[in-house]
Amino acid sequence: MPRPGTSHDPQPPLGRRGSGLLPCIAISTLVLSILVGLAILIFWLTVRPAPLEFSVDDASIHGFNLTAKELNATFNLTLRADNPNHRIRVYYDSVNITVWYSDQMVAFSEVAPFHQSHRNVRTIDVDPVAKSVPLVASVVDNLKHDRSAGAVELEVRVRARIRFKVGLAKTKHYTLRAYCSPVVVHFSSSARFERNYCDVDI
Ligand SMILES: *[C@@H]1O[C@H](CO)[C@@H](O)[C@H](O)[C@H]1NC(C)=O
Ligand SMILES: *[C@@H]1O[C@H](CO)[C@@H](O)[C@H](O)[C@H]1NC(C)=O
Ligand SMILES: *[C@@H]1O[C@H](CO)[C@@H](O)[C@H](O)[C@H]1NC(C)=O
Ligand SMILES: *[C@@H]1O[C@H](CO)[C@@H](O)[C@H](O)[C@H]1NC(C)=O
């Protein structure tokens, strides 16, 4: 078959199609890749994957006690995990929640594994405890200042090992990370808490 730009080609175009094997393989490969592409497109359109969402819906601090060197406190958190997908289930095989202040981790809590069906919102109550957490002097000063101002700005992080299930097929494990910041927690229980949406990475 003469192609554009090959007019100076010393080889004349083939009169016969030879064995026909090579064009046959080329056409089959093309048809196969179009079919695979279509299958992926149809899968995508029916499943319509949507990102998982996390937010911190409530947070309060109890038993706050700060000395010159260390902190004791309990952070009562209500997180919300939203799976907006119609056809994808999510298996949370391991879930860890950490609380950070001034880039320092002050409390940790593990959540029991759970699985989430499609279009499901799950509320997770966790109470990470800071127990005799050592703090450097500058952080203690900032925290004392926040305490007298009445509110503290925290970052809540979620780290989870998850798998997805579509129909009968389960995927491999992925690591989900959610960063929720700033989570502004008031010491006074009468202050209203503003829901904070998290950045979710998978
Ligand atoms: C804070 O902890 C110290 C040392 O454990 C204790 O003496 C003090 O009473 C505590 N303060 C409050 C407000 O709980
Ligand atoms: C906060 O968490 C602690 C520890 O789990 C619990 O004892 C306490 O009742 C919780 N307080 C609130 C107000 O939820
Ligand atoms: C924190 O709690 C531990 C025991 O639970 C206690 O020994 C320590 O003195 C407390 N520290 C503060 C600052 O309250
Ligand atoms: C959660 O913490 C536990 C204990 O530290 C650890 O074994 C597990 O791997 C952690 N899971 C994730 C998803 O980071």
CSV table of C-alpha atoms and ligand atoms in Angstrom, one decimal:
chain,number,residue,atom,x,y,z
A,1,MET,CA,0.0,0.0,0.0
A,2,PRO,CA,1.7,3.3,-1.0
A,3,ARG,CA,1.8,5.8,1.8
A,4,PRO,CA,2.3,9.5,1.6
A,5,GLY,CA,5.9,10.6,1.9
A,6,THR,CA,7.2,7.3,0.5
A,7,SER,CA,7.3,8.3,-3.2
A,8,HIS,CA,11.2,8.1,-3.2
A,9,ASP,CA,11.2,4.7,-1.5
A,10,PRO,CA,13.5,2.5,-3.7
A,11,GLN,CA,11.4,-0.5,-2.9
A,12,PRO,CA,8.3,-0.8,-5.2
A,13,PRO,CA,5.0,-1.5,-3.5
A,14,LEU,CA,4.2,-5.1,-3.3
A,15,GLY,CA,2.0,-6.4,-6.1
A,16,ARG,CA,0.8,-9.4,-4.0
A,17,ARG,CA,-0.2,-9.4,-0.4
A,18,GLY,CA,2.5,-12.1,0.4
A,19,SER,CA,1.3,-14.6,3.0
A,20,GLY,CA,-1.1,-12.1,4.5
A,21,LEU,CA,0.0,-13.0,8.0
A,22,LEU,CA,1.5,-9.7,8.9
A,23,PRO,CA,-1.5,-7.5,8.0
A,24,CYS,CA,-3.7,-10.1,9.7
A,25,ILE,CA,-1.7,-9.8,13.0
A,26,ALA,CA,-1.8,-6.0,12.7
A,27,ILE,CA,-5.5,-5.8,12.2
A,28,SER,CA,-6.2,-8.3,15.0
A,29,THR,CA,-4.0,-6.3,17.4
A,30,LEU,CA,-5.8,-3.1,16.4
A,31,VAL,CA,-9.3,-4.7,16.9
A,32,LEU,CA,-8.2,-6.2,20.2
A,33,SER,CA,-6.9,-2.9,21.6
A,34,ILE,CA,-10.2,-1.1,20.5
A,35,LEU,CA,-12.2,-3.8,22.3
A,36,VAL,CA,-10.1,-3.5,25.4
A,37,GLY,CA,-10.5,0.3,25.3
A,38,LEU,CA,-14.2,-0.1,24.9
A,39,ALA,CA,-14.4,-2.6,27.8
A,40,ILE,CA,-12.5,-0.1,30.1
A,41,LEU,CA,-14.7,2.7,29.0
A,42,ILE,CA,-17.9,0.7,29.6
A,43,PHE,CA,-16.6,-0.4,33.0
A,44,TRP,CA,-15.7,3.2,33.9
A,45,LEU,CA,-19.2,4.5,32.8
A,46,THR,CA,-21.1,1.8,34.7
A,47,VAL,CA,-19.0,1.9,37.9
A,48,ARG,CA,-18.3,5.7,37.8
A,49,PRO,CA,-15.6,5.8,40.6
A,50,ALA,CA,-16.0,8.8,42.8
A,51,PRO,CA,-13.5,9.9,45.5
A,52,LEU,CA,-14.0,8.8,49.1
A,53,GLU,CA,-14.6,11.8,51.4
A,54,PHE,CA,-13.7,12.4,55.0
A,55,SER,CA,-14.6,15.2,57.4
A,56,VAL,CA,-14.3,15.9,61.1
A,57,ASP,CA,-17.8,16.6,62.3
A,58,ASP,CA,-17.1,17.2,65.9
A,59,ALA,CA,-14.2,17.6,68.3
A,60,SER,CA,-13.7,18.4,71.9
A,61,ILE,CA,-11.0,18.3,74.5
A,62,HIS,CA,-11.3,16.8,78.0
A,63,GLY,CA,-8.9,16.3,80.9
A,64,PHE,CA,-6.5,19.0,79.5
A,65,ASN,CA,-3.5,19.3,81.8
A,66,LEU,CA,-0.4,21.0,80.6
A,67,THR,CA,2.8,21.4,82.7
A,68,ALA,CA,6.1,23.0,81.7
A,69,LYS,CA,7.2,19.8,79.9
A,70,GLU,CA,4.2,17.6,79.1
A,71,LEU,CA,0.6,17.3,78.1
A,72,ASN,CA,-2.3,15.2,79.1
A,73,ALA,CA,-5.6,15.4,77.2
A,74,THR,CA,-8.3,13.4,75.6
A,75,PHE,CA,-9.5,14.4,72.1
A,76,ASN,CA,-13.0,13.3,71.5
A,77,LEU,CA,-13.4,13.2,67.7
A,78,THR,CA,-16.3,12.4,65.4
A,79,LEU,CA,-15.2,11.6,61.9
A,80,ARG,CA,-17.4,11.0,58.9
A,81,ALA,CA,-16.3,8.6,56.2
A,82,ASP,CA,-18.4,8.9,53.0
A,83,ASN,CA,-18.4,6.4,50.2
A,84,PRO,CA,-20.5,8.1,47.5
A,85,ASN,CA,-20.0,5.2,45.0
A,86,HIS,CA,-23.0,3.3,43.6
A,87,ARG,CA,-21.1,0.1,42.8
A,88,ILE,CA,-17.9,0.2,44.9
A,89,ARG,CA,-17.6,-1.2,48.4
A,90,VAL,CA,-14.6,-0.3,50.6
A,91,TYR,CA,-12.9,-2.5,53.1
A,92,TYR,CA,-11.0,-0.6,55.8
A,93,ASP,CA,-8.6,-3.3,57.0
A,94,SER,CA,-6.6,-1.0,59.3
A,95,VAL,CA,-7.4,2.6,60.3
A,96,ASN,CA,-5.3,4.9,62.4
A,97,ILE,CA,-6.1,8.4,63.6
A,98,THR,CA,-3.5,10.8,64.8
A,99,VAL,CA,-3.8,14.3,66.3
A,100,TRP,CA,-1.1,16.9,65.6
A,101,TYR,CA,-0.3,20.2,67.2
A,102,SER,CA,2.5,22.4,65.7
A,103,ASP,CA,3.7,19.5,63.5
A,104,GLN,CA,4.1,17.3,66.5
A,105,MET,CA,2.0,14.2,66.9
A,106,VAL,CA,0.3,14.3,70.3
A,107,ALA,CA,-2.2,11.5,70.2
A,108,PHE,CA,-2.9,8.3,68.4
A,109,SER,CA,-5.9,5.9,68.2
A,110,GLU,CA,-6.6,2.8,66.2
A,111,VAL,CA,-10.1,2.2,64.9
A,112,ALA,CA,-11.5,-1.3,64.5
A,113,PRO,CA,-11.6,-2.6,60.9
A,114,PHE,CA,-14.9,-2.1,59.1
A,115,HIS,CA,-16.3,-2.4,55.6
A,116,GLN,CA,-18.5,0.1,53.9
A,117,SER,CA,-21.2,-0.7,51.3
A,118,HIS,CA,-22.1,1.6,48.5
A,119,ARG,CA,-23.5,5.0,49.1
A,120,ASN,CA,-22.8,4.8,52.7
A,121,VAL,CA,-21.8,7.3,55.4
A,122,ARG,CA,-20.2,6.0,58.5
A,123,THR,CA,-19.6,7.9,61.7
A,124,ILE,CA,-16.4,7.1,63.5
A,125,ASP,CA,-16.1,8.1,67.2
A,126,VAL,CA,-12.5,8.0,68.5
A,127,ASP,CA,-10.9,9.4,71.6
A,128,PRO,CA,-7.2,9.6,71.1
A,129,VAL,CA,-5.4,10.2,74.3
A,130,ALA,CA,-2.3,12.4,74.9
A,131,LYS,CA,-0.7,10.8,77.9
A,132,SER,CA,2.4,12.5,79.4
A,133,VAL,CA,3.4,13.7,75.9
A,134,PRO,CA,6.7,15.5,76.0
A,135,LEU,CA,6.7,18.9,74.4
A,136,VAL,CA,9.4,21.5,73.7
A,137,ALA,CA,9.2,24.8,75.6
A,138,SER,CA,8.1,26.8,72.5
A,139,VAL,CA,5.2,24.4,71.9
A,140,VAL,CA,4.2,24.6,75.6
A,141,ASP,CA,4.1,28.4,75.3
A,142,ASN,CA,1.9,28.3,72.2
A,143,LEU,CA,-0.4,25.8,73.7
A,144,LYS,CA,-0.7,27.8,77.0
A,145,HIS,CA,-1.5,30.9,74.8
A,146,ASP,CA,-4.2,28.9,72.9
A,147,ARG,CA,-5.6,27.6,76.2
A,148,SER,CA,-6.1,31.1,77.5
A,149,ALA,CA,-7.5,32.3,74.1
A,150,GLY,CA,-10.1,29.5,74.4
A,151,ALA,CA,-9.4,27.4,71.3
A,152,VAL,CA,-6.7,25.3,69.8
A,153,GLU,CA,-5.9,24.6,66.1
A,154,LEU,CA,-5.2,20.9,65.5
A,155,GLU,CA,-4.6,18.7,62.5
A,156,VAL,CA,-6.3,15.3,62.4
A,157,ARG,CA,-4.8,12.7,60.1
A,158,VAL,CA,-6.3,9.4,59.0
A,159,ARG,CA,-4.1,6.6,57.6
A,160,ALA,CA,-5.8,3.5,56.4
A,161,ARG,CA,-5.1,0.3,54.5
A,162,ILE,CA,-8.1,-0.2,52.2
A,163,ARG,CA,-9.3,-2.5,49.4
A,164,PHE,CA,-12.1,-1.8,46.9
A,165,LYS,CA,-14.7,-4.4,45.8
A,166,VAL,CA,-16.6,-4.1,42.5
A,167,GLY,CA,-19.0,-6.9,41.9
A,168,LEU,CA,-17.1,-10.0,43.1
A,169,ALA,CA,-13.6,-8.6,42.4
A,170,LYS,CA,-11.5,-7.2,45.2
A,171,THR,CA,-8.5,-5.0,44.5
A,172,LYS,CA,-5.1,-5.0,46.1
A,173,HIS,CA,-4.4,-2.9,49.2
A,174,TYR,CA,-4.1,0.9,48.9
A,175,THR,CA,-3.0,3.4,51.5
A,176,LEU,CA,-5.6,6.1,52.1
A,177,ARG,CA,-4.4,9.3,53.8
A,178,ALA,CA,-6.7,12.1,54.9
A,179,TYR,CA,-5.4,15.4,56.2
A,180,CYS,CA,-7.9,17.5,58.2
A,181,SER,CA,-6.7,20.9,59.0
A,182,PRO,CA,-7.2,23.3,60.7
A,183,VAL,CA,-9.5,21.6,63.2
A,184,VAL,CA,-10.4,24.4,65.6
A,185,VAL,CA,-11.4,23.0,68.9
A,186,HIS,CA,-12.9,25.2,71.6
A,187,PHE,CA,-12.2,24.4,75.3
A,188,SER,CA,-15.7,25.7,76.2
A,189,SER,CA,-18.3,23.0,75.5
A,190,SER,CA,-20.9,25.7,74.5
A,191,ALA,CA,-18.9,26.8,71.4
A,192,ARG,CA,-20.2,25.4,68.1
A,193,PHE,CA,-17.9,23.2,66.1
A,194,GLU,CA,-17.4,23.9,62.4
A,195,ARG,CA,-17.3,20.7,60.2
A,196,ASN,CA,-13.9,20.4,58.6
A,197,TYR,CA,-13.4,18.6,55.2
A,198,CYS,CA,-10.3,16.6,54.8
A,199,ASP,CA,-7.9,16.3,51.8
A,200,VAL,CA,-7.9,12.6,50.8
A,201,ASP,CA,-5.0,10.9,49.0
A,202,ILE,CA,-5.1,7.3,47.8
B,1,LIG,C1,-2.5,18.5,86.4
B,1,LIG,O1,-1.6,17.5,86.7
B,1,LIG,C2,-0.8,17.7,87.9
B,1,LIG,C3,0.3,16.7,88.0
B,1,LIG,O2,-0.3,15.4,87.7
B,1,LIG,C4,-1.8,17.8,89.1
B,1,LIG,O3,-1.0,18.1,90.2
B,1,LIG,C5,-2.8,18.9,88.8
B,1,LIG,O4,-3.8,18.9,89.8
B,1,LIG,C6,-3.5,18.6,87.5
B,1,LIG,N1,-4.4,19.8,87.2
B,1,LIG,C7,-5.6,19.6,86.8
B,1,LIG,C8,-6.4,20.9,86.5
B,1,LIG,O5,-6.2,18.5,86.6
B,2,LIG,C1,-14.4,11.5,75.6
B,2,LIG,O1,-13.7,10.3,75.6
B,2,LIG,C2,-13.4,9.6,76.8
B,2,LIG,C3,-12.5,8.4,76.6
B,2,LIG,O2,-13.1,7.5,75.7
B,2,LIG,C4,-14.8,9.3,77.4
B,2,LIG,O3,-14.6,8.7,78.7
B,2,LIG,C5,-15.6,10.5,77.6
B,2,LIG,O4,-16.9,10.2,78.0
B,2,LIG,C6,-15.7,11.3,76.2
B,2,LIG,N1,-16.4,12.5,76.4
B,2,LIG,C7,-17.4,13.0,75.6
B,2,LIG,C8,-18.0,14.3,76.0
B,2,LIG,O5,-17.7,12.3,74.6
B,3,LIG,C1,-0.4,12.8,83.0
B,3,LIG,O1,-1.0,11.5,83.4
B,3,LIG,C2,0.0,10.7,84.1
B,3,LIG,C3,-0.7,9.4,84.4
B,3,LIG,O2,-1.8,9.2,83.7
B,3,LIG,C4,0.6,11.4,85.3
B,3,LIG,O3,1.6,10.6,85.8
B,3,LIG,C5,1.2,12.7,84.8
B,3,LIG,O4,1.6,13.4,86.0
B,3,LIG,C6,0.1,13.6,84.1
B,3,LIG,N1,0.7,14.8,83.6
B,3,LIG,C7,0.1,15.9,83.6
B,3,LIG,C8,0.8,17.1,83.0
B,3,LIG,O5,-1.1,16.0,84.0
B,4,LIG,C1,-1.8,1.4,62.5
B,4,LIG,O1,-1.0,1.3,63.7
B,4,LIG,C2,-0.6,-0.1,64.0
B,4,LIG,C3,0.1,0.0,65.3
B,4,LIG,O2,1.0,1.0,65.4
B,4,LIG,C4,0.2,-0.6,62.8
B,4,LIG,O3,0.6,-1.9,63.1
B,4,LIG,C5,-0.5,-0.5,61.5
B,4,LIG,O4,0.3,-0.9,60.4
B,4,LIG,C6,-1.0,0.9,61.3
B,4,LIG,N1,-1.9,0.9,60.1
B,4,LIG,C7,-1.8,1.9,59.2
B,4,LIG,C8,-2.7,1.8,58.1
B,4,LIG,O5,-0.9,2.7,59.2
